[in-house]
């Protein structure tokens, strides 16, 4: 590198630094209230990498119909943390590079509280046709800040062939039934070396999902509707104890403490597990594996009856520093329409927000798990809807992991968690 | 990630006094003019970000207005509050990360040095297939750290290659000392070739005659190594070790990818800064980054002053500015 290029590069960097310095100090006008959605013209749609190739054809259809309001697809990394990072950077620098954001459901509160996304007019969108828990994920303090584009819920995968052989009538609806069914299956010669159950217990977001499911399925909560932590309860302890006990007595295999979604799927497909808690995406992959036709799905079991899943999925929001917001509103309407969410289900197996699609004959033929998934979503409890979600999920992972590892009693962990959550939310 | 860790060692001597009898005022001015572009670049790419990080570390996180539910637009000025918090309330986590960082640095750099020198000696030998061995040794260094993190995570999986070889069921990615071992193994695998490469460069400038003379005097290979090779290769080795130390102190991606975030057994100072930044608390994140910067800077300074690491590329052992180190 010659000196000349270095100094010109340095000059560029300096200019860039000055620009960002000016840009980031220029805030102050973000007044609350419903913003005016004005301006039409080209916009961008920002989401994680589209691995199935379903998004671009949709955008092409939009662009053909709106030649003056073309949408450019900006693909971010597949890692959700990296996506969030880049969206925050865009918002903090008040850049207009991003218009419509595809947000993970747990980011809604944070993005809304920071006023990185605009409050949307409710009347524009067919929210009444959507499943209620799904719509709830796009609200912050009663206001609508995003529109659901896809959902996701946990289901119980189980080995039909083994259950039948062991004389178990159907899938379990309670944890006790699951353990009992498993004990029967374990007596079979072909179940040699199998473990009963696994979910996602590595110290990452999946653990928060599984912990919240265990707590909610026992009638407890992590945070109440207003986002206040309320986890130091007997119900929550019942839920956490189920997981801790299962680790202790071998119902969950020791190595499941390192499991993420994929590890569990591999174990289930290679015949190591009788029951598995996982997302719908596993279904079509397992149908192509060695256990094809030997498994089915059921709603998650709970303490005294069917359990309660955590919700996944994505919502679409408008970046507050964007231009051409009128186009953005139309585009969100287009993307979250029944027709397009149906396409997303057919081509990318993303669960739709619309209730009607789950009862569609043709779709159920293609995806036999849809009725179960609908049940799972209707009964679902959202993960804590709090502004500092990163701190909350870190605290949950910290305590839950300590309990599953046997380093802490569940009572102590929940006391500590209540304290930690109180501190995080009060920040 | 807001990496405010500027490459230390840069501000060695910006414009040493010209000691050449009588330097005219004109020559001095010309010298100043000639180094000014360099100084300008250094100011822009080193000094300015460092100062900005320092300034940012004096501000707290934005607060939430309970009435509206919105986060305020401005960050409150908290002075040294972030630092007080790091050494007070968040002390346990900070010191844990500090010791992890130090432990990783000492252990990995120690192992890398031994293995790297051994690699260099092998690569230096003339034998058939040498080119292949050299290329092979360099492969780990060529792999991006993030990728090698994924690779090793796969090796250290509960049903992975490592457990199959050991014949045990060690859960490498759970909390505990074994997680540290996993990080150290992956780090050494990746970076020993770097030391090997720099030491090889140092070996190749040692004249053969020195070894011939030693053989004539009846020195054994081991003795030759301790008395000839090591002292002569020392300048190159010290630079390599300094670079590795600075890199290891800033270690982030390997533990983050291999073992995971929020794992206290392998949490380093960089991970703490990243964690704060990812939770939109740029002030505390900068405070961590500043502390890490000072730590790295002190270590680099110690190298240059105490061990006489020669970064300016002069003749080995020519300009001793610190203590006289007997070679």
PDB file of C-alpha atoms in Angstrom, chain A residues 3 6-7 10 13-14 17-18 21 27-30 32-33 81 84-85 88-89 92 94 110 112-116 140-141 145 202-203 254-255 257-260 263 387 389-391 394 397-398 401 405 423 425 427, chain B residues 1 37-38 40-41 44-45 48-49 52 61-73 75 85 89 153 157-159 169 171-175 256 259-264 274-282:
ATOM      1  CA  UNK A   3       1.458   6.328   1.139  1.00  0.00           C
ATOM      2  CA  UNK A   6      -3.098   5.255   2.706  1.00  0.00           C
ATOM      3  CA  UNK A   7      -3.655   8.937   3.157  1.00  0.00           C
ATOM      4  CA  UNK A  10      -7.413   7.845   5.875  1.00  0.00           C
ATOM      5  CA  UNK A  13     -12.131   7.191   7.030  1.00  0.00           C
ATOM      6  CA  UNK A  14     -11.932  10.588   8.629  1.00  0.00           C
ATOM      7  CA  UNK A  17     -16.047   9.231  11.113  1.00  0.00           C
ATOM      8  CA  UNK A  18     -17.097  12.839  10.950  1.00  0.00           C
ATOM      9  CA  UNK A  21     -20.354  11.594  14.458  1.00  0.00           C
ATOM     10  CA  UNK A  27     -31.215  12.880  17.210  1.00  0.00           C
ATOM     11  CA  UNK A  28     -33.870  14.474  19.326  1.00  0.00           C
ATOM     12  CA  UNK A  29     -36.924  14.772  17.117  1.00  0.00           C
ATOM     13  CA  UNK A  30     -38.333  11.291  17.750  1.00  0.00           C
ATOM     14  CA  UNK A  32     -44.185   9.741  20.034  1.00  0.00           C
ATOM     15  CA  UNK A  33     -47.609   9.598  18.454  1.00  0.00           C
ATOM     16  CA  UNK A  81     -27.827 -11.744  16.624  1.00  0.00           C
ATOM     17  CA  UNK A  84     -30.316  -7.462  15.086  1.00  0.00           C
ATOM     18  CA  UNK A  85     -26.871  -5.849  15.332  1.00  0.00           C
ATOM     19  CA  UNK A  88     -29.614  -1.433  15.397  1.00  0.00           C
ATOM     20  CA  UNK A  89     -26.602   0.131  13.687  1.00  0.00           C
ATOM     21  CA  UNK A  92     -28.651   4.421  15.645  1.00  0.00           C
ATOM     22  CA  UNK A  94     -30.616   7.312  11.560  1.00  0.00           C
ATOM     23  CA  UNK A 110     -36.950  -3.269  22.264  1.00  0.00           C
ATOM     24  CA  UNK A 112     -40.535  -0.031  19.720  1.00  0.00           C
ATOM     25  CA  UNK A 113     -39.209   1.414  22.992  1.00  0.00           C
ATOM     26  CA  UNK A 114     -36.137   2.816  21.240  1.00  0.00           C
ATOM     27  CA  UNK A 115     -38.436   4.269  18.576  1.00  0.00           C
ATOM     28  CA  UNK A 116     -36.425   2.514  15.915  1.00  0.00           C
ATOM     29  CA  UNK A 140     -45.829  -2.873  22.638  1.00  0.00           C
ATOM     30  CA  UNK A 141     -47.831  -1.221  25.412  1.00  0.00           C
ATOM     31  CA  UNK A 145     -45.580  -1.761  15.914  1.00  0.00           C
ATOM     32  CA  UNK A 202     -27.473 -25.665  25.430  1.00  0.00           C
ATOM     33  CA  UNK A 203     -26.895 -22.222  26.985  1.00  0.00           C
ATOM     34  CA  UNK A 254     -26.731 -36.292  29.837  1.00  0.00           C
ATOM     35  CA  UNK A 255     -25.390 -35.033  26.524  1.00  0.00           C
ATOM     36  CA  UNK A 257     -27.213 -30.315  27.869  1.00  0.00           C
ATOM     37  CA  UNK A 258     -25.237 -29.473  24.705  1.00  0.00           C
ATOM     38  CA  UNK A 259     -28.207 -29.851  22.328  1.00  0.00           C
ATOM     39  CA  UNK A 260     -29.388 -27.164  19.977  1.00  0.00           C
ATOM     40  CA  UNK A 263     -28.418 -31.973  17.556  1.00  0.00           C
ATOM     41  CA  UNK A 387     -37.340  -4.009  26.367  1.00  0.00           C
ATOM     42  CA  UNK A 389     -34.650  -8.776  26.086  1.00  0.00           C
ATOM     43  CA  UNK A 390     -30.954  -9.569  25.731  1.00  0.00           C
ATOM     44  CA  UNK A 391     -30.376  -9.153  29.464  1.00  0.00           C
ATOM     45  CA  UNK A 394     -29.125 -14.066  29.488  1.00  0.00           C
ATOM     46  CA  UNK A 397     -30.121 -19.003  30.552  1.00  0.00           C
ATOM     47  CA  UNK A 398     -27.715 -18.438  33.429  1.00  0.00           C
ATOM     48  CA  UNK A 401     -28.425 -23.874  32.942  1.00  0.00           C
ATOM     49  CA  UNK A 405     -26.243 -28.950  35.388  1.00  0.00           C
ATOM     50  CA  UNK A 423     -32.754  -5.574  37.921  1.00  0.00           C
ATOM     51  CA  UNK A 425     -36.203  -4.658  33.635  1.00  0.00           C
ATOM     52  CA  UNK A 427     -32.521  -0.556  34.047  1.00  0.00           C
TER      53      UNK A 427
ATOM     54  CA  UNK B   1     -18.700  -4.857  17.615  1.00  0.00           C
ATOM     55  CA  UNK B  37       1.254  12.292   6.549  1.00  0.00           C
ATOM     56  CA  UNK B  38       2.120   9.275   8.699  1.00  0.00           C
ATOM     57  CA  UNK B  40      -2.023  12.315  10.300  1.00  0.00           C
ATOM     58  CA  UNK B  41      -2.971   8.762   9.345  1.00  0.00           C
ATOM     59  CA  UNK B  44      -7.162   9.406  12.278  1.00  0.00           C
ATOM     60  CA  UNK B  45      -7.039   5.633  12.539  1.00  0.00           C
ATOM     61  CA  UNK B  48      -9.256   9.496  17.206  1.00  0.00           C
ATOM     62  CA  UNK B  49     -11.141   6.198  17.762  1.00  0.00           C
ATOM     63  CA  UNK B  52     -13.847   8.592  21.094  1.00  0.00           C
ATOM     64  CA  UNK B  61     -27.009   3.620  29.052  1.00  0.00           C
ATOM     65  CA  UNK B  62     -30.136   5.390  27.844  1.00  0.00           C
ATOM     66  CA  UNK B  63     -32.946   5.260  30.353  1.00  0.00           C
ATOM     67  CA  UNK B  64     -36.559   4.196  29.881  1.00  0.00           C
ATOM     68  CA  UNK B  65     -39.294   6.706  30.620  1.00  0.00           C
ATOM     69  CA  UNK B  66     -41.908   4.673  32.525  1.00  0.00           C
ATOM     70  CA  UNK B  67     -44.691   7.086  31.563  1.00  0.00           C
ATOM     71  CA  UNK B  68     -44.336   6.825  27.788  1.00  0.00           C
ATOM     72  CA  UNK B  69     -42.528   3.509  27.529  1.00  0.00           C
ATOM     73  CA  UNK B  70     -39.916   5.076  25.295  1.00  0.00           C
ATOM     74  CA  UNK B  71     -36.163   5.102  25.722  1.00  0.00           C
ATOM     75  CA  UNK B  72     -34.660   8.579  25.988  1.00  0.00           C
ATOM     76  CA  UNK B  73     -32.726   9.945  23.046  1.00  0.00           C
ATOM     77  CA  UNK B  75     -27.133   9.055  27.001  1.00  0.00           C
ATOM     78  CA  UNK B  85     -19.716  -0.442  38.234  1.00  0.00           C
ATOM     79  CA  UNK B  89     -21.196  -4.400  41.143  1.00  0.00           C
ATOM     80  CA  UNK B 153     -17.148 -27.319  17.751  1.00  0.00           C
ATOM     81  CA  UNK B 157     -19.426 -32.341  19.843  1.00  0.00           C
ATOM     82  CA  UNK B 158     -20.781 -34.860  22.372  1.00  0.00           C
ATOM     83  CA  UNK B 159     -20.687 -37.546  19.655  1.00  0.00           C
ATOM     84  CA  UNK B 169     -18.195 -38.849  26.886  1.00  0.00           C
ATOM     85  CA  UNK B 171     -19.240 -32.576  27.153  1.00  0.00           C
ATOM     86  CA  UNK B 172     -16.688 -30.045  25.979  1.00  0.00           C
ATOM     87  CA  UNK B 173     -19.071 -27.159  25.422  1.00  0.00           C
ATOM     88  CA  UNK B 174     -20.515 -27.152  28.953  1.00  0.00           C
ATOM     89  CA  UNK B 175     -19.199 -24.965  31.745  1.00  0.00           C
ATOM     90  CA  UNK B 256     -17.777 -17.296  21.406  1.00  0.00           C
ATOM     91  CA  UNK B 259     -18.198 -22.879  23.462  1.00  0.00           C
ATOM     92  CA  UNK B 260     -20.792 -20.128  23.239  1.00  0.00           C
ATOM     93  CA  UNK B 261     -21.740 -16.750  24.646  1.00  0.00           C
ATOM     94  CA  UNK B 262     -22.536 -16.323  28.357  1.00  0.00           C
ATOM     95  CA  UNK B 263     -20.287 -19.229  29.356  1.00  0.00           C
ATOM     96  CA  UNK B 264     -18.328 -18.013  32.356  1.00  0.00           C
ATOM     97  CA  UNK B 274     -19.470  -7.262  23.006  1.00  0.00           C
ATOM     98  CA  UNK B 275     -22.188  -8.360  25.401  1.00  0.00           C
ATOM     99  CA  UNK B 276     -22.720  -4.798  26.642  1.00  0.00           C
ATOM    100  CA  UNK B 277     -22.663  -3.388  23.114  1.00  0.00           C
ATOM    101  CA  UNK B 278     -25.179  -5.936  21.870  1.00  0.00           C
ATOM    102  CA  UNK B 279     -27.532  -4.835  24.643  1.00  0.00           C
ATOM    103  CA  UNK B 280     -27.312  -1.246  23.383  1.00  0.00           C
ATOM    104  CA  UNK B 281     -25.186  -0.068  26.309  1.00  0.00           C
ATOM    105  CA  UNK B 282     -22.382   1.553  24.397  1.00  0.00           C
TER     106      UNK B 282
END
